Short mmCIF file of N, CA and C in Angstrom, two decimals:
data_model
loop_
_atom_site.label_atom_id
_atom_site.label_comp_id
_atom_site.label_asym_id
_atom_site.label_seq_id
_atom_site.Cartn_x
_atom_site.Cartn_y
_atom_site.Cartn_z
N MET A 272 -89.86 -47.39 7.17
CA MET A 272 -88.34 -47.19 6.83
C MET A 272 -88.34 -45.76 6.98
N THR A 273 -87.49 -45.23 7.60
CA THR A 273 -86.65 -43.97 7.39
C THR A 273 -86.28 -43.81 6.13
N THR A 274 -86.03 -42.63 5.66
CA THR A 274 -85.61 -42.58 4.13
C THR A 274 -84.24 -41.17 4.33
N ALA A 275 -83.60 -41.28 3.39
CA ALA A 275 -82.71 -39.95 3.13
C ALA A 275 -83.40 -38.62 3.28
N LYS A 276 -84.49 -38.51 2.48
CA LYS A 276 -85.44 -37.46 2.31
C LYS A 276 -85.81 -37.07 3.50
N ASP A 277 -86.52 -38.23 5.10
CA ASP A 277 -86.71 -38.00 6.19
C ASP A 277 -85.95 -37.18 6.56
N ILE A 278 -84.43 -37.67 6.35
CA ILE A 278 -83.77 -37.10 7.72
C ILE A 278 -82.89 -36.22 6.94
N MET A 279 -82.96 -35.86 6.06
CA MET A 279 -82.41 -34.56 5.51
C MET A 279 -82.61 -33.02 5.57
N HIS A 280 -81.41 -32.59 5.41
CA HIS A 280 -81.96 -30.81 5.45
C HIS A 280 -82.25 -30.58 3.91
N PRO A 281 -83.77 -29.72 3.95
CA PRO A 281 -83.97 -29.66 2.72
C PRO A 281 -83.34 -28.40 2.13
N GLY A 282 -83.33 -27.91 1.10
CA GLY A 282 -83.69 -26.55 0.32
C GLY A 282 -81.60 -26.29 0.29
N ALA A 283 -80.90 -27.51 0.21
CA ALA A 283 -79.88 -27.51 -0.34
C ALA A 283 -79.20 -26.48 -1.78
N ARG A 284 -78.47 -25.96 -1.56
CA ARG A 284 -77.94 -24.94 -2.78
C ARG A 284 -76.64 -25.70 -3.68
N TRP A 285 -76.39 -25.70 -4.93
CA TRP A 285 -75.42 -25.91 -5.73
C TRP A 285 -74.50 -24.43 -5.48
N ILE A 286 -73.01 -24.77 -5.84
CA ILE A 286 -72.17 -23.62 -6.38
C ILE A 286 -71.82 -23.82 -7.18
N PRO A 287 -71.94 -22.87 -8.03
CA PRO A 287 -71.13 -23.74 -9.79
C PRO A 287 -69.30 -23.75 -9.47
N ALA A 288 -68.93 -24.34 -10.38
CA ALA A 288 -67.87 -24.78 -9.98
C ALA A 288 -66.92 -23.25 -10.33
N HIS A 289 -67.71 -22.60 -11.44
CA HIS A 289 -66.70 -21.42 -11.65
C HIS A 289 -66.46 -20.52 -10.66
N GLU A 290 -67.38 -20.41 -9.31
CA GLU A 290 -67.34 -19.35 -8.42
C GLU A 290 -66.20 -19.47 -7.80
N THR A 291 -65.59 -18.28 -6.94
CA THR A 291 -64.54 -18.48 -6.65
C THR A 291 -64.88 -18.55 -4.79
N LEU A 292 -64.00 -18.68 -4.31
CA LEU A 292 -64.42 -19.42 -2.83
C LEU A 292 -64.59 -18.53 -2.00
N ASP A 293 -64.44 -16.90 -2.14
CA ASP A 293 -64.92 -15.89 -1.65
C ASP A 293 -66.45 -15.76 -1.85
N ARG A 294 -67.12 -16.04 -2.82
CA ARG A 294 -68.12 -15.97 -3.13
C ARG A 294 -68.99 -17.40 -2.40
N ALA A 295 -68.22 -18.78 -2.18
CA ALA A 295 -68.76 -19.87 -1.82
C ALA A 295 -68.63 -19.50 -0.31
N ALA A 296 -67.77 -18.71 0.44
CA ALA A 296 -67.95 -18.11 1.68
C ALA A 296 -69.30 -17.62 2.23
N GLN A 297 -69.58 -16.35 1.19
CA GLN A 297 -70.37 -15.64 1.45
C GLN A 297 -71.67 -16.55 1.41
N LEU A 298 -71.82 -17.40 0.74
CA LEU A 298 -73.28 -18.08 0.45
C LEU A 298 -73.66 -19.11 1.71
N MET A 299 -72.58 -19.94 2.18
CA MET A 299 -72.74 -20.36 3.27
C MET A 299 -72.96 -19.52 4.53
N ARG A 300 -72.64 -18.39 4.68
CA ARG A 300 -73.14 -17.61 5.78
C ARG A 300 -74.15 -17.09 5.49
N GLU A 301 -74.84 -16.75 3.83
CA GLU A 301 -75.84 -16.46 4.22
C GLU A 301 -77.02 -17.78 4.13
N LEU A 302 -76.26 -19.00 3.89
CA LEU A 302 -77.48 -20.07 4.18
C LEU A 302 -77.40 -20.70 5.81
N ASN A 303 -76.35 -20.30 6.51
CA ASN A 303 -75.65 -20.76 7.53
C ASN A 303 -75.96 -22.34 7.96
N VAL A 304 -74.93 -22.63 6.55
CA VAL A 304 -74.18 -24.15 6.39
C VAL A 304 -72.33 -24.07 6.56
N GLY A 305 -71.78 -24.60 6.67
CA GLY A 305 -70.47 -25.12 6.34
C GLY A 305 -70.07 -26.16 5.31
N ALA A 306 -70.69 -26.34 4.34
CA ALA A 306 -70.45 -26.92 3.00
C ALA A 306 -71.55 -26.86 2.15
N LEU A 307 -71.09 -26.91 0.97
CA LEU A 307 -71.72 -26.66 -0.54
C LEU A 307 -71.89 -27.82 -1.25
N PRO A 308 -72.20 -28.47 -2.10
CA PRO A 308 -72.24 -29.13 -3.22
C PRO A 308 -71.85 -28.44 -4.00
N ILE A 309 -70.79 -28.86 -5.48
CA ILE A 309 -70.09 -28.07 -6.45
C ILE A 309 -70.94 -28.67 -7.75
N ALA A 310 -71.52 -27.64 -8.03
CA ALA A 310 -71.90 -28.05 -10.05
C ALA A 310 -71.20 -27.72 -11.17
N ASP A 311 -70.86 -28.98 -11.76
CA ASP A 311 -70.65 -28.50 -13.14
C ASP A 311 -71.70 -27.78 -13.40
N GLU A 312 -70.77 -27.11 -15.05
CA GLU A 312 -72.27 -26.90 -15.91
C GLU A 312 -73.01 -26.97 -16.54
N ASN A 313 -72.81 -28.78 -16.39
CA ASN A 313 -74.24 -29.62 -16.58
C ASN A 313 -75.35 -29.73 -15.05
N GLU A 314 -75.07 -28.95 -14.41
CA GLU A 314 -75.27 -29.01 -13.23
C GLU A 314 -75.56 -30.88 -12.57
N ARG A 315 -74.58 -31.36 -12.38
CA ARG A 315 -74.05 -32.51 -12.34
C ARG A 315 -72.67 -32.53 -10.98
N LEU A 316 -73.39 -33.36 -9.83
CA LEU A 316 -72.35 -33.03 -8.71
C LEU A 316 -70.97 -33.00 -8.96
N SER A 317 -70.10 -32.11 -8.94
CA SER A 317 -68.31 -32.41 -9.19
C SER A 317 -67.37 -32.51 -7.70
N GLY A 318 -68.57 -32.12 -6.82
CA GLY A 318 -67.55 -32.34 -5.43
C GLY A 318 -68.50 -31.36 -4.66
N ILE A 319 -67.80 -31.10 -3.15
CA ILE A 319 -68.25 -30.49 -2.00
C ILE A 319 -67.21 -29.62 -1.87
N ILE A 320 -67.62 -28.04 -1.29
CA ILE A 320 -66.54 -27.85 -0.85
C ILE A 320 -67.11 -27.05 0.84
N THR A 321 -66.29 -27.35 1.89
CA THR A 321 -66.29 -26.98 3.11
C THR A 321 -65.87 -25.39 3.75
N ASP A 322 -66.17 -25.10 4.60
CA ASP A 322 -65.24 -23.82 5.27
C ASP A 322 -64.44 -24.15 5.47
N ARG A 323 -63.78 -25.61 5.82
CA ARG A 323 -62.27 -25.73 6.43
C ARG A 323 -61.77 -26.55 5.08
N ASP A 324 -62.31 -26.26 4.36
CA ASP A 324 -61.56 -26.51 2.92
C ASP A 324 -61.27 -24.87 2.54
N ILE A 325 -61.66 -24.34 2.71
CA ILE A 325 -61.37 -22.65 2.46
C ILE A 325 -60.64 -22.29 3.06
N VAL A 326 -60.44 -22.81 4.60
CA VAL A 326 -59.46 -21.99 5.17
C VAL A 326 -58.13 -23.02 5.47
N VAL A 327 -58.45 -24.02 5.28
CA VAL A 327 -56.89 -24.80 4.98
C VAL A 327 -56.42 -24.88 4.05
N GLY A 328 -57.39 -25.55 2.88
CA GLY A 328 -56.41 -25.05 1.65
C GLY A 328 -56.61 -23.94 0.48
N CYS A 329 -57.25 -22.90 1.36
CA CYS A 329 -56.42 -21.83 0.22
C CYS A 329 -56.11 -21.00 1.50
N VAL A 330 -56.50 -20.21 2.29
CA VAL A 330 -56.30 -19.35 2.99
C VAL A 330 -55.11 -19.75 3.15
N ALA A 331 -54.64 -20.78 4.33
CA ALA A 331 -53.73 -20.95 5.18
C ALA A 331 -52.69 -21.32 4.40
N MET A 332 -52.61 -21.61 2.89
CA MET A 332 -51.90 -21.85 1.99
C MET A 332 -51.51 -20.34 1.61
N GLY A 333 -51.78 -19.15 1.75
CA GLY A 333 -51.38 -18.40 1.34
C GLY A 333 -51.69 -18.15 0.00
N HIS A 334 -52.88 -18.64 -0.81
CA HIS A 334 -53.81 -18.26 -1.80
C HIS A 334 -54.66 -17.18 -1.28
N ASP A 335 -55.34 -17.06 -2.09
CA ASP A 335 -56.24 -15.70 -2.38
C ASP A 335 -58.11 -16.18 -2.99
N PRO A 336 -58.93 -16.22 -2.01
CA PRO A 336 -59.70 -16.90 -2.45
C PRO A 336 -60.74 -16.58 -3.32
N ALA A 337 -60.08 -15.03 -3.60
CA ALA A 337 -61.24 -14.41 -4.95
C ALA A 337 -60.64 -14.54 -5.96
N LYS A 338 -59.49 -15.70 -5.78
CA LYS A 338 -59.01 -15.85 -7.53
C LYS A 338 -58.98 -17.61 -7.63
N VAL A 339 -59.22 -18.29 -6.41
CA VAL A 339 -59.44 -20.08 -6.50
C VAL A 339 -61.15 -20.17 -6.67
N THR A 340 -61.03 -20.90 -7.66
CA THR A 340 -62.61 -21.74 -7.68
C THR A 340 -62.91 -22.67 -7.01
N CYS A 341 -64.35 -22.75 -6.62
CA CYS A 341 -64.57 -23.87 -6.15
C CYS A 341 -64.58 -25.52 -6.99
N GLY A 342 -63.77 -25.19 -8.53
CA GLY A 342 -63.89 -25.85 -8.97
C GLY A 342 -62.22 -26.82 -8.72
N ASP A 343 -61.50 -25.54 -8.74
CA ASP A 343 -60.40 -26.25 -7.80
C ASP A 343 -59.99 -26.82 -7.09
N MET A 344 -60.88 -26.48 -6.27
CA MET A 344 -60.68 -26.92 -4.87
C MET A 344 -61.37 -28.48 -4.66
N ALA A 345 -62.47 -29.09 -5.94
CA ALA A 345 -62.96 -30.68 -5.95
C ALA A 345 -61.83 -31.49 -6.19
N LYS A 346 -62.14 -32.36 -5.12
CA LYS A 346 -60.83 -33.39 -5.42
C LYS A 346 -61.94 -35.05 -4.86
N GLY A 347 -61.35 -35.54 -5.53
CA GLY A 347 -62.10 -37.45 -5.28
C GLY A 347 -63.38 -37.30 -5.95
N THR A 348 -64.01 -38.41 -5.75
CA THR A 348 -65.05 -38.95 -6.72
C THR A 348 -66.57 -38.31 -6.13
N PRO A 349 -67.16 -37.62 -6.29
CA PRO A 349 -68.44 -37.00 -5.34
C PRO A 349 -69.05 -38.03 -4.80
N ARG A 350 -69.71 -37.69 -3.78
CA ARG A 350 -70.84 -39.04 -3.25
C ARG A 350 -71.79 -38.34 -2.74
N TRP A 351 -72.96 -39.13 -3.36
CA TRP A 351 -74.53 -38.63 -3.05
C TRP A 351 -75.21 -39.67 -3.01
N ILE A 352 -76.65 -39.42 -2.54
CA ILE A 352 -77.44 -40.97 -2.32
C ILE A 352 -79.04 -40.00 -2.77
N GLU A 353 -79.52 -41.31 -3.06
CA GLU A 353 -80.90 -41.42 -3.52
C GLU A 353 -82.34 -40.73 -2.35
N SER A 354 -82.72 -39.83 -2.70
CA SER A 354 -83.78 -39.56 -1.75
C SER A 354 -84.40 -40.40 -0.80
N GLY A 355 -84.97 -41.81 -1.54
CA GLY A 355 -85.57 -42.81 -1.13
C GLY A 355 -85.23 -43.76 -0.51
N ALA A 356 -83.46 -43.47 -0.40
CA ALA A 356 -82.52 -44.46 0.09
C ALA A 356 -83.30 -44.79 1.75
N ASP A 357 -82.95 -46.27 2.27
CA ASP A 357 -83.29 -45.83 3.49
C ASP A 357 -81.77 -45.67 4.59
N VAL A 358 -82.11 -45.44 5.76
CA VAL A 358 -81.06 -44.63 6.60
C VAL A 358 -80.13 -45.57 6.74
N GLY A 359 -80.08 -47.28 6.57
CA GLY A 359 -79.20 -47.74 6.13
C GLY A 359 -77.96 -47.52 5.14
N ALA A 360 -78.44 -47.46 4.18
CA ALA A 360 -77.76 -46.91 2.88
C ALA A 360 -76.81 -45.79 3.29
N VAL A 361 -77.95 -44.26 3.59
CA VAL A 361 -77.17 -43.42 4.09
C VAL A 361 -75.85 -43.62 4.52
N LEU A 362 -75.89 -44.56 6.13
CA LEU A 362 -75.16 -44.71 6.93
C LEU A 362 -73.85 -45.11 6.13
N GLU A 363 -74.21 -46.18 5.66
CA GLU A 363 -73.05 -47.47 4.55
C GLU A 363 -72.33 -46.22 3.45
N GLU A 364 -72.80 -45.64 3.36
CA GLU A 364 -72.16 -44.63 2.07
C GLU A 364 -71.07 -43.64 3.00
N MET A 365 -71.99 -42.81 4.03
CA MET A 365 -71.17 -41.97 4.70
C MET A 365 -69.84 -42.59 5.91
N GLN A 366 -70.51 -43.70 6.44
CA GLN A 366 -69.11 -44.67 6.76
C GLN A 366 -67.98 -45.32 6.24
N SER A 367 -68.33 -46.02 4.67
CA SER A 367 -67.62 -46.39 3.87
C SER A 367 -66.50 -45.69 3.19
N HIS A 368 -66.92 -44.16 3.10
CA HIS A 368 -66.38 -43.19 2.51
C HIS A 368 -65.54 -42.23 3.70
N GLN A 369 -66.23 -41.80 5.00
CA GLN A 369 -65.94 -41.39 6.04
C GLN A 369 -65.81 -39.93 5.47
N ILE A 370 -67.14 -39.65 5.10
CA ILE A 370 -67.82 -38.23 5.05
C ILE A 370 -68.67 -37.77 5.90
N ARG A 371 -68.72 -36.55 5.78
CA ARG A 371 -69.55 -35.97 7.10
C ARG A 371 -70.72 -34.99 6.19
N ARG A 372 -71.27 -35.09 5.24
CA ARG A 372 -71.98 -34.24 5.33
C ARG A 372 -72.54 -35.14 3.41
N LEU A 373 -73.35 -35.78 2.95
CA LEU A 373 -73.73 -36.26 1.97
C LEU A 373 -75.19 -35.27 1.20
N PRO A 374 -74.93 -35.37 -0.45
CA PRO A 374 -76.16 -34.47 -0.82
C PRO A 374 -76.81 -35.59 -1.29
N VAL A 375 -78.47 -34.98 -1.11
CA VAL A 375 -79.29 -35.92 -1.31
C VAL A 375 -80.21 -35.23 -2.85
N VAL A 376 -79.90 -36.86 -3.96
CA VAL A 376 -80.54 -36.35 -5.01
C VAL A 376 -82.00 -36.81 -5.01
N GLU A 377 -82.91 -36.34 -5.96
CA GLU A 377 -84.18 -36.92 -6.56
C GLU A 377 -84.32 -36.27 -7.92
N GLY A 378 -84.53 -37.60 -8.84
CA GLY A 378 -84.47 -37.51 -9.96
C GLY A 378 -83.37 -36.62 -10.82
N LYS A 379 -82.14 -36.74 -10.18
CA LYS A 379 -80.84 -36.12 -10.86
C LYS A 379 -81.09 -34.62 -10.08
N ARG A 380 -81.94 -34.31 -9.37
CA ARG A 380 -81.99 -32.77 -8.91
C ARG A 380 -81.39 -32.88 -7.09
N LEU A 381 -80.54 -31.68 -6.66
CA LEU A 381 -80.25 -31.59 -5.46
C LEU A 381 -81.48 -31.52 -4.55
N VAL A 382 -81.86 -32.22 -3.52
CA VAL A 382 -83.07 -31.77 -2.47
C VAL A 382 -82.38 -31.26 -1.33
N GLY A 383 -81.29 -31.92 -0.95
CA GLY A 383 -81.00 -31.63 0.34
C GLY A 383 -79.73 -32.08 0.19
N MET A 384 -79.96 -32.09 2.07
CA MET A 384 -78.05 -32.57 2.36
C MET A 384 -78.26 -33.14 3.88
N ILE A 385 -77.19 -34.02 3.81
CA ILE A 385 -77.34 -34.94 4.87
C ILE A 385 -76.33 -34.35 6.27
N SER A 386 -76.03 -34.03 7.14
CA SER A 386 -75.16 -33.44 7.80
C SER A 386 -75.02 -34.50 9.07
N GLU A 387 -74.06 -34.34 10.03
CA GLU A 387 -73.87 -35.44 11.40
C GLU A 387 -75.04 -35.04 12.09
N ALA A 388 -75.23 -33.28 12.12
CA ALA A 388 -76.54 -33.00 13.13
C ALA A 388 -77.85 -33.17 12.47
N ASP A 389 -77.85 -33.71 11.41
CA ASP A 389 -79.25 -34.28 10.91
C ASP A 389 -79.19 -35.85 11.69
N LEU A 390 -77.63 -36.65 11.34
CA LEU A 390 -78.00 -37.82 11.98
C LEU A 390 -78.25 -38.13 12.98
N ALA A 391 -77.63 -36.93 14.03
CA ALA A 391 -78.21 -37.18 15.50
C ALA A 391 -79.25 -36.99 16.06
N GLN A 392 -79.89 -36.58 15.15
CA GLN A 392 -81.48 -36.33 15.71
C GLN A 392 -82.28 -37.56 14.99
N HIS A 393 -81.66 -38.38 14.08
CA HIS A 393 -82.55 -39.73 13.88
C HIS A 393 -82.09 -40.82 14.19
N LEU A 394 -80.84 -41.18 14.44
CA LEU A 394 -80.16 -42.22 14.73
C LEU A 394 -80.58 -42.78 16.17
N SER A 395 -80.16 -43.79 16.30
CA SER A 395 -79.86 -44.51 17.89
C SER A 395 -78.88 -44.63 18.28
N ASP A 396 -78.99 -44.17 19.50
CA ASP A 396 -77.41 -44.33 20.48
C ASP A 396 -76.49 -44.86 19.62
N GLU A 397 -76.68 -46.13 19.58
CA GLU A 397 -75.65 -47.25 18.92
C GLU A 397 -75.50 -46.73 17.90
N GLN A 398 -76.52 -46.64 16.79
CA GLN A 398 -76.21 -46.43 14.91
C GLN A 398 -75.25 -45.13 15.49
N LEU A 399 -75.65 -43.78 16.17
CA LEU A 399 -74.78 -42.82 15.89
C LEU A 399 -73.28 -43.21 16.13
N LYS A 400 -73.02 -43.66 17.39
CA LYS A 400 -71.89 -44.46 17.87
C LYS A 400 -70.74 -45.20 16.72
N ALA A 401 -71.31 -45.94 16.14
CA ALA A 401 -70.95 -47.11 15.13
C ALA A 401 -70.34 -46.07 13.91
N PHE A 402 -71.76 -44.61 13.95
CA PHE A 402 -71.22 -43.79 12.94
C PHE A 402 -69.65 -43.24 13.08
N CYS A 403 -69.93 -42.45 14.50
CA CYS A 403 -68.61 -41.87 15.04
C CYS A 403 -67.37 -42.42 14.93
N GLU A 404 -67.49 -43.74 15.45
CA GLU A 404 -66.17 -44.51 15.21
C GLU A 404 -65.73 -45.29 13.81
N SER A 405 -66.32 -45.10 13.09
CA SER A 405 -66.25 -45.15 11.41
C SER A 405 -65.77 -43.97 10.44
N VAL A 406 -66.16 -43.09 11.40
CA VAL A 406 -66.01 -41.58 10.44
C VAL A 406 -64.75 -41.30 11.00
N TYR A 407 -64.76 -40.99 12.15
CA TYR A 407 -63.53 -40.33 12.91
C TYR A 407 -62.54 -41.11 13.19
N ALA A 408 -62.41 -42.38 12.57
CA ALA A 408 -61.19 -43.29 12.86
C ALA A 408 -60.09 -42.58 12.02
N ALA A 409 -58.67 -42.85 13.02
CA ALA A 409 -57.64 -42.17 12.36
C ALA A 409 -57.46 -43.54 11.27
N GLY A 410 -56.38 -42.75 9.96
CA GLY A 410 -56.19 -43.22 9.01
C GLY A 410 -56.74 -43.09 7.68
#
């Protein structure tokens, strides 16, 4: 059985909710990623910040990324998956919530992230097609 841990990109890092968006962008550049899980003061997942969030939700709105925090941008209920979950559960979570990146936790600790690129390397063409149709569906 293929698990979330098998397909995830290991070594994901949190960004604290109090950090500013310019710091998030710097960390994304350093790690060569487009998204970071946001942690509250108790290291619990409180959201995900993406490079697109920074550009569209902050810069394009005329806000200063040095003054807006990651916590300010965190919206909705954060989604995650246990490292031992099978690939079917990963797909269900991502498809049902139309999300493109999914944090992977093990014993309440962040251990990795699953992105579309990770899925593309581990899914059949049929599974990948179904994922794209559901996540990118208008609506």
